[in-house]
Structure formats: C-alpha cells, structure tokens
C-alpha cells in the first residue's frame, strides 16, 4: 500500500506532482512516464465528467458532473 506524505496540516491536498513522485519511487517508472500516466488519468476523469458520466474511485466518494439535473424534492411537492 502507498504511504501518502502530508507535508503540513495547512496543505493536506495530494498534488499531481506528489502522485507522479510516488509512481517514480514506489513502482519504478521514470519521472516522465510517471507524469504522463498521472496526466492521462486525470484527462480520462475530466472527459468522463464533462460527458455527464459519474466517476467512482473505489474507496472514495463518487464525483458527478455539475451539469446533471438535480432530483425533485418530494417533501416540497407534498407541502404545496
């Protein structure tokens, strides 16, 4: 399993550069391959979200496209 170093509590985000470094250090890809793999990964995720598809990363939350229509609130419909 990968260890994710967090440099400080002020910046708990994991950056693309940190992900590429993890691939370089723990898997042995060269730095260029690591960067290209991370860029390709985020490009695929971005394109799926733009297309309105859901993206689920196992063990984390599901991301949805912001343009998706929200469901109707049934409790409000009853109150009318």
Backbone as a printed PyTorch tensor [residue, N CA C, xyz], in Angstrom:
tensor([[[  0.8450,  -1.1820,   0.0000],
         [  0.0000,   0.0000,   0.0000],
         [  0.8810,   1.2340,   0.0000]],

        [[  0.3990,   2.2950,  -0.6420],
         [  1.1560,   3.5310,  -0.7270],
         [  1.0040,   4.3460,   0.5420]],

        [[  2.0910,   4.9590,   0.9530],
         [  2.0320,   5.9280,   2.0450],
         [  1.9510,   7.3040,   1.4040]],

        [[  0.9910,   8.1050,   1.8440],
         [  0.8160,   9.4470,   1.2930],
         [  1.3570,  10.4460,   2.2870]],

        [[  2.5180,  11.0280,   1.9920],
         [  3.0750,  12.0090,   2.9190],
         [  2.3120,  13.3220,   2.8510]],

        [[  1.9180,  13.8320,   3.9890],
         [  1.2560,  15.1300,   4.0640],
         [  2.2500,  16.0760,   4.7160]],

        [[  2.6350,  17.1120,   3.9770],
         [  3.7030,  17.9910,   4.4390],
         [  3.3000,  18.8590,   5.6200]],

        [[  2.0620,  19.2820,   5.6760],
         [  1.5890,  20.0630,   6.8130],
         [  0.0730,  19.9880,   6.8560]],

        [[ -0.4970,  20.3600,   7.9700],
         [ -1.9470,  20.3690,   8.0880],
         [ -2.5690,  21.4820,   7.2660]],

        [[ -1.7840,  22.4910,   6.9170],
         [ -2.2990,  23.5970,   6.1120],
         [ -2.5020,  23.1990,   4.6580]],

        [[ -1.7580,  22.2140,   4.1640],
         [ -1.8800,  21.7810,   2.7770],
         [ -2.0660,  20.2630,   2.7150]],

        [[ -3.2280,  19.7600,   3.1360],
         [ -3.4300,  18.3190,   3.1600],
         [ -3.7300,  17.7120,   1.7850]],

        [[ -3.7890,  18.5250,   0.7320],
         [ -4.1030,  18.0220,  -0.6000],
         [ -2.9240,  17.2540,  -1.1830]],

        [[ -3.2390,  16.2200,  -1.9140],
         [ -2.2390,  15.4410,  -2.6280],
         [ -2.1840,  15.9830,  -4.0500]],

        [[ -1.0250,  16.4350,  -4.4830],
         [ -0.8970,  17.0560,  -5.7980],
         [ -0.5550,  16.0310,  -6.8680]],

        [[ -0.7480,  16.4410,  -8.1220],
         [ -0.3670,  15.5800,  -9.2370],
         [  1.1330,  15.2990,  -9.2060]],

        [[  1.9210,  16.2840,  -8.8270],
         [  3.3760,  16.0940,  -8.7480],
         [  3.7200,  15.0550,  -7.6860]],

        [[  3.0240,  15.0890,  -6.5420],
         [  3.2670,  14.0960,  -5.4970],
         [  2.8800,  12.6960,  -5.9680]],

        [[  1.7560,  12.5930,  -6.6760],
         [  1.3540,  11.2940,  -7.2190],
         [  2.4030,  10.7610,  -8.1980]],

        [[  2.9130,  11.6250,  -9.0640],
         [  3.9430,  11.2120, -10.0240],
         [  5.2050,  10.7710,  -9.2880]],

        [[  5.5800,  11.4930,  -8.2410],
         [  6.7520,  11.1000,  -7.4480],
         [  6.5480,   9.7360,  -6.7920]],

        [[  5.3240,   9.4610,  -6.3290],
         [  5.0240,   8.1650,  -5.7220],
         [  5.1860,   7.0380,  -6.7380]],

        [[  4.7060,   7.2560,  -7.9750],
         [  4.8880,   6.2460,  -9.0110],
         [  6.3650,   6.0330,  -9.3060]],

        [[  7.1050,   7.1090,  -9.3490],
         [  8.5430,   7.0350,  -9.5940],
         [  9.2490,   6.2490,  -8.4890]],

        [[  8.9720,   6.5980,  -7.2370],
         [  9.6740,   5.9960,  -6.1130],
         [  9.2270,   4.5690,  -5.7920]],

        [[  7.9240,   4.3080,  -5.8660],
         [  7.4170,   3.0330,  -5.3690],
         [  7.1900,   1.9860,  -6.4530]],

        [[  7.0140,   2.4090,  -7.6970],
         [  6.7820,   1.4420,  -8.7600],
         [  7.9940,   1.3440,  -9.6770]],

        [[  8.7370,   2.4330,  -9.7740],
         [  9.9420,   2.4030, -10.5850],
         [  9.7920,   2.9730, -11.9850]],

        [[  8.6470,   3.6120, -12.2700],
         [  8.5320,   4.2900, -13.5560],
         [  9.4860,   5.4750, -13.5560]],

        [[  9.9700,   5.8570, -14.7520],
         [ 10.8110,   7.0530, -14.7560],
         [  9.9180,   8.2720, -14.5670]],

        [[ 10.5240,   9.4090, -14.2910],
         [  9.7360,  10.6020, -13.9480],
         [  8.8150,  11.0380, -15.0790]],

        [[  9.2790,  10.9350, -16.3140],
         [  8.4490,  11.3400, -17.4550],
         [  7.2410,  10.4070, -17.5910]],

        [[  7.4710,   9.0930, -17.4770],
         [  6.3710,   8.1270, -17.5480],
         [  5.3700,   8.3540, -16.4130]],

        [[  5.8760,   8.6400, -15.2230],
         [  5.0120,   8.8800, -14.0710],
         [  4.1180,  10.0850, -14.3020]],

        [[  4.7120,  11.1800, -14.7750],
         [  3.9470,  12.3970, -15.0380],
         [  2.9100,  12.1570, -16.1340]],

        [[  3.3160,  11.4730, -17.2010],
         [  2.3970,  11.1920, -18.3060],
         [  1.2320,  10.3280, -17.8540]],

        [[  1.4950,   9.3420, -16.9950],
         [  0.4350,   8.4620, -16.5120],
         [ -0.5760,   9.2410, -15.6650]],

        [[ -0.0870,  10.0980, -14.7750],
         [ -0.9770,  10.9000, -13.9340],
         [ -1.7900,  11.8620, -14.7960]],

        [[ -1.1420,  12.5120, -15.7590],
         [ -1.8630,  13.4290, -16.6570],
         [ -2.9500,  12.6900, -17.4410]],

        [[ -2.6330,  11.4990, -17.9480],
         [ -3.6070,  10.7170, -18.7060],
         [ -4.7740,  10.3000, -17.8140]],

        [[ -4.4870,   9.9070, -16.5890],
         [ -5.5240,   9.5110, -15.6390],
         [ -6.5120,  10.6580, -15.4160]],

        [[ -5.9960,  11.8480, -15.1240],
         [ -6.8740,  12.9850, -14.8660],
         [ -7.5900,  13.4550, -16.1320]],

        [[ -6.9900,  13.2680, -17.2790],
         [ -7.6530,  13.6130, -18.5400],
         [ -8.8700,  12.7140, -18.7520]],

        [[ -8.7190,  11.4170, -18.4940],
         [ -9.8440,  10.4850, -18.6380],
         [-10.9620,  10.8520, -17.6590]],

        [[-10.6090,  11.1300, -16.4100],
         [-11.6100,  11.5050, -15.4070],
         [-12.3330,  12.7780, -15.8440]],

        [[-11.5840,  13.7710, -16.2640],
         [-12.1730,  15.0470, -16.6960],
         [-13.1230,  14.8550, -17.8680]],

        [[-12.7170,  14.0790, -18.8560],
         [-13.5560,  13.8650, -20.0310],
         [-14.8510,  13.1350, -19.6770]],

        [[-14.7850,  12.1750, -18.7660],
         [-15.9960,  11.4500, -18.3370],
         [-16.9660,  12.3990, -17.6240]],

        [[-16.4310,  13.2770, -16.7600],
         [-17.2800,  14.2300, -16.0470],
         [-17.8920,  15.2400, -17.0160]],

        [[-17.1070,  15.6980, -17.9710],
         [-17.6090,  16.6310, -18.9760],
         [-18.7350,  15.9890, -19.7780]],

        [[-18.6150,  14.6900, -20.0330],
         [-19.6390,  13.9580, -20.7840],
         [-20.8830,  13.6720, -19.9400]],

        [[-20.8500,  14.0770, -18.6550],
         [-22.0020,  13.8870, -17.7890],
         [-22.0560,  12.5350, -17.1080]],

        [[-20.9820,  11.7740, -17.1870],
         [-20.9430,  10.4560, -16.5610],
         [-20.4880,  10.5680, -15.1040]],

        [[-20.9000,   9.6140, -14.2870],
         [-20.4060,   9.5340, -12.9180],
         [-19.0240,   8.8960, -12.9320]],

        [[-18.1880,   9.3030, -12.0030],
         [-16.8670,   8.7070, -11.8480],
         [-16.7410,   8.2550, -10.4090]],

        [[-16.4600,   6.9820, -10.2170],
         [-16.2930,   6.4640,  -8.8680],
         [-14.9080,   5.8760,  -8.7290]],

        [[-14.1970,   6.3480,  -7.7110],
         [-12.9000,   5.7850,  -7.3700],
         [-13.1310,   4.9100,  -6.1520]],

        [[-12.8290,   3.6340,  -6.2610],
         [-13.0870,   2.6940,  -5.1710],
         [-12.4530,   3.1930,  -3.8840]],

        [[-13.2230,   3.1520,  -2.8160],
         [-12.7260,   3.5940,  -1.5230],
         [-12.8510,   5.0820,  -1.2940]],

        [[-13.4670,   5.7830,  -2.2330],
         [-13.6400,   7.2260,  -2.0600],
         [-15.0250,   7.6210,  -2.5620]],

        [[-15.2720,   8.8840,  -2.5890],
         [-16.5860,   9.3990,  -2.9820],
         [-16.7890,   9.2890,  -4.4830]],

        [[-18.0270,   9.4130,  -4.8970],
         [-18.3750,   9.4520,  -6.3100],
         [-18.4490,  10.9060,  -6.7360]],

        [[-17.8380,  11.2180,  -7.8670],
         [-17.9170,  12.5720,  -8.4130],
         [-18.9460,  12.5800,  -9.5070]],

        [[-19.7170,  13.6330,  -9.5410],
         [-20.7400,  13.7720, -10.5680],
         [-20.5300,  15.0830, -11.3090]],

        [[-20.9290,  15.0680, -12.5390],
         [-20.8430,  16.2730, -13.3420],
         [-21.7460,  17.3460, -12.7460]],

        [[-21.2820,  18.5630, -12.6940],
         [-22.0570,  19.6650, -12.1270],
         [-23.2800,  19.9840, -12.9800]],

        [[-23.2730,  19.5760, -14.2280],
         [-24.3850,  19.9020, -15.1100],
         [-25.5580,  18.9310, -14.9870]],

        [[-25.4290,  17.8910, -14.2020],
         [-26.5150,  16.9250, -14.0550],
         [-27.7180,  17.5660, -13.3860]],

        [[-28.8820,  17.1760, -13.8000],
         [-30.1220,  17.6850, -13.2400],
         [-30.3120,  17.1220, -11.8420]],

        [[-30.6580,  17.9670, -10.9120],
         [-30.9280,  17.5450,  -9.5450],
         [-32.3210,  16.9240,  -9.4810]],

        [[-32.4860,  15.9730,  -8.5960],
         [-33.7800,  15.3320,  -8.4000],
         [-34.7740,  16.2640,  -7.7440]],

        [[-36.0340,  15.9550,  -7.8890],
         [-37.1010,  16.7570,  -7.3050],
         [-37.2320,  16.4100,  -5.8220]],

        [[-37.4460,  17.4010,  -4.9870],
         [-37.6260,  17.1900,  -3.5560],
         [-39.0870,  16.8180,  -3.3070]],

        [[-39.3490,  15.5460,  -2.9990],
         [-40.7210,  15.0560,  -2.8170],
         [-41.4090,  15.7150,  -1.6290]],

        [[-40.6730,  16.0830,  -0.5900],
         [-41.2980,  16.7170,   0.5770],
         [-41.8280,  18.0960,   0.2350]],

        [[-41.1820,  18.8110,  -0.6440],
         [-41.6740,  20.1190,  -1.0710],
         [-42.9220,  19.9810,  -1.9240]],

        [[-42.9730,  18.9540,  -2.7480],
         [-44.1320,  18.7460,  -3.6100],
         [-45.3720,  18.4630,  -2.7620]],

        [[-45.2040,  17.7610,  -1.6530],
         [-46.3340,  17.4510,  -0.7820],
         [-46.8200,  18.6780,  -0.0350]],

        [[-45.9200,  19.6160,   0.2640],
         [-46.2650,  20.8070,   1.0390],
         [-47.0430,  21.8200,   0.2050]],

        [[-47.0020,  21.7280,  -1.0910],
         [-47.6600,  22.7120,  -1.9620],
         [-49.1440,  22.5430,  -1.9930]]])
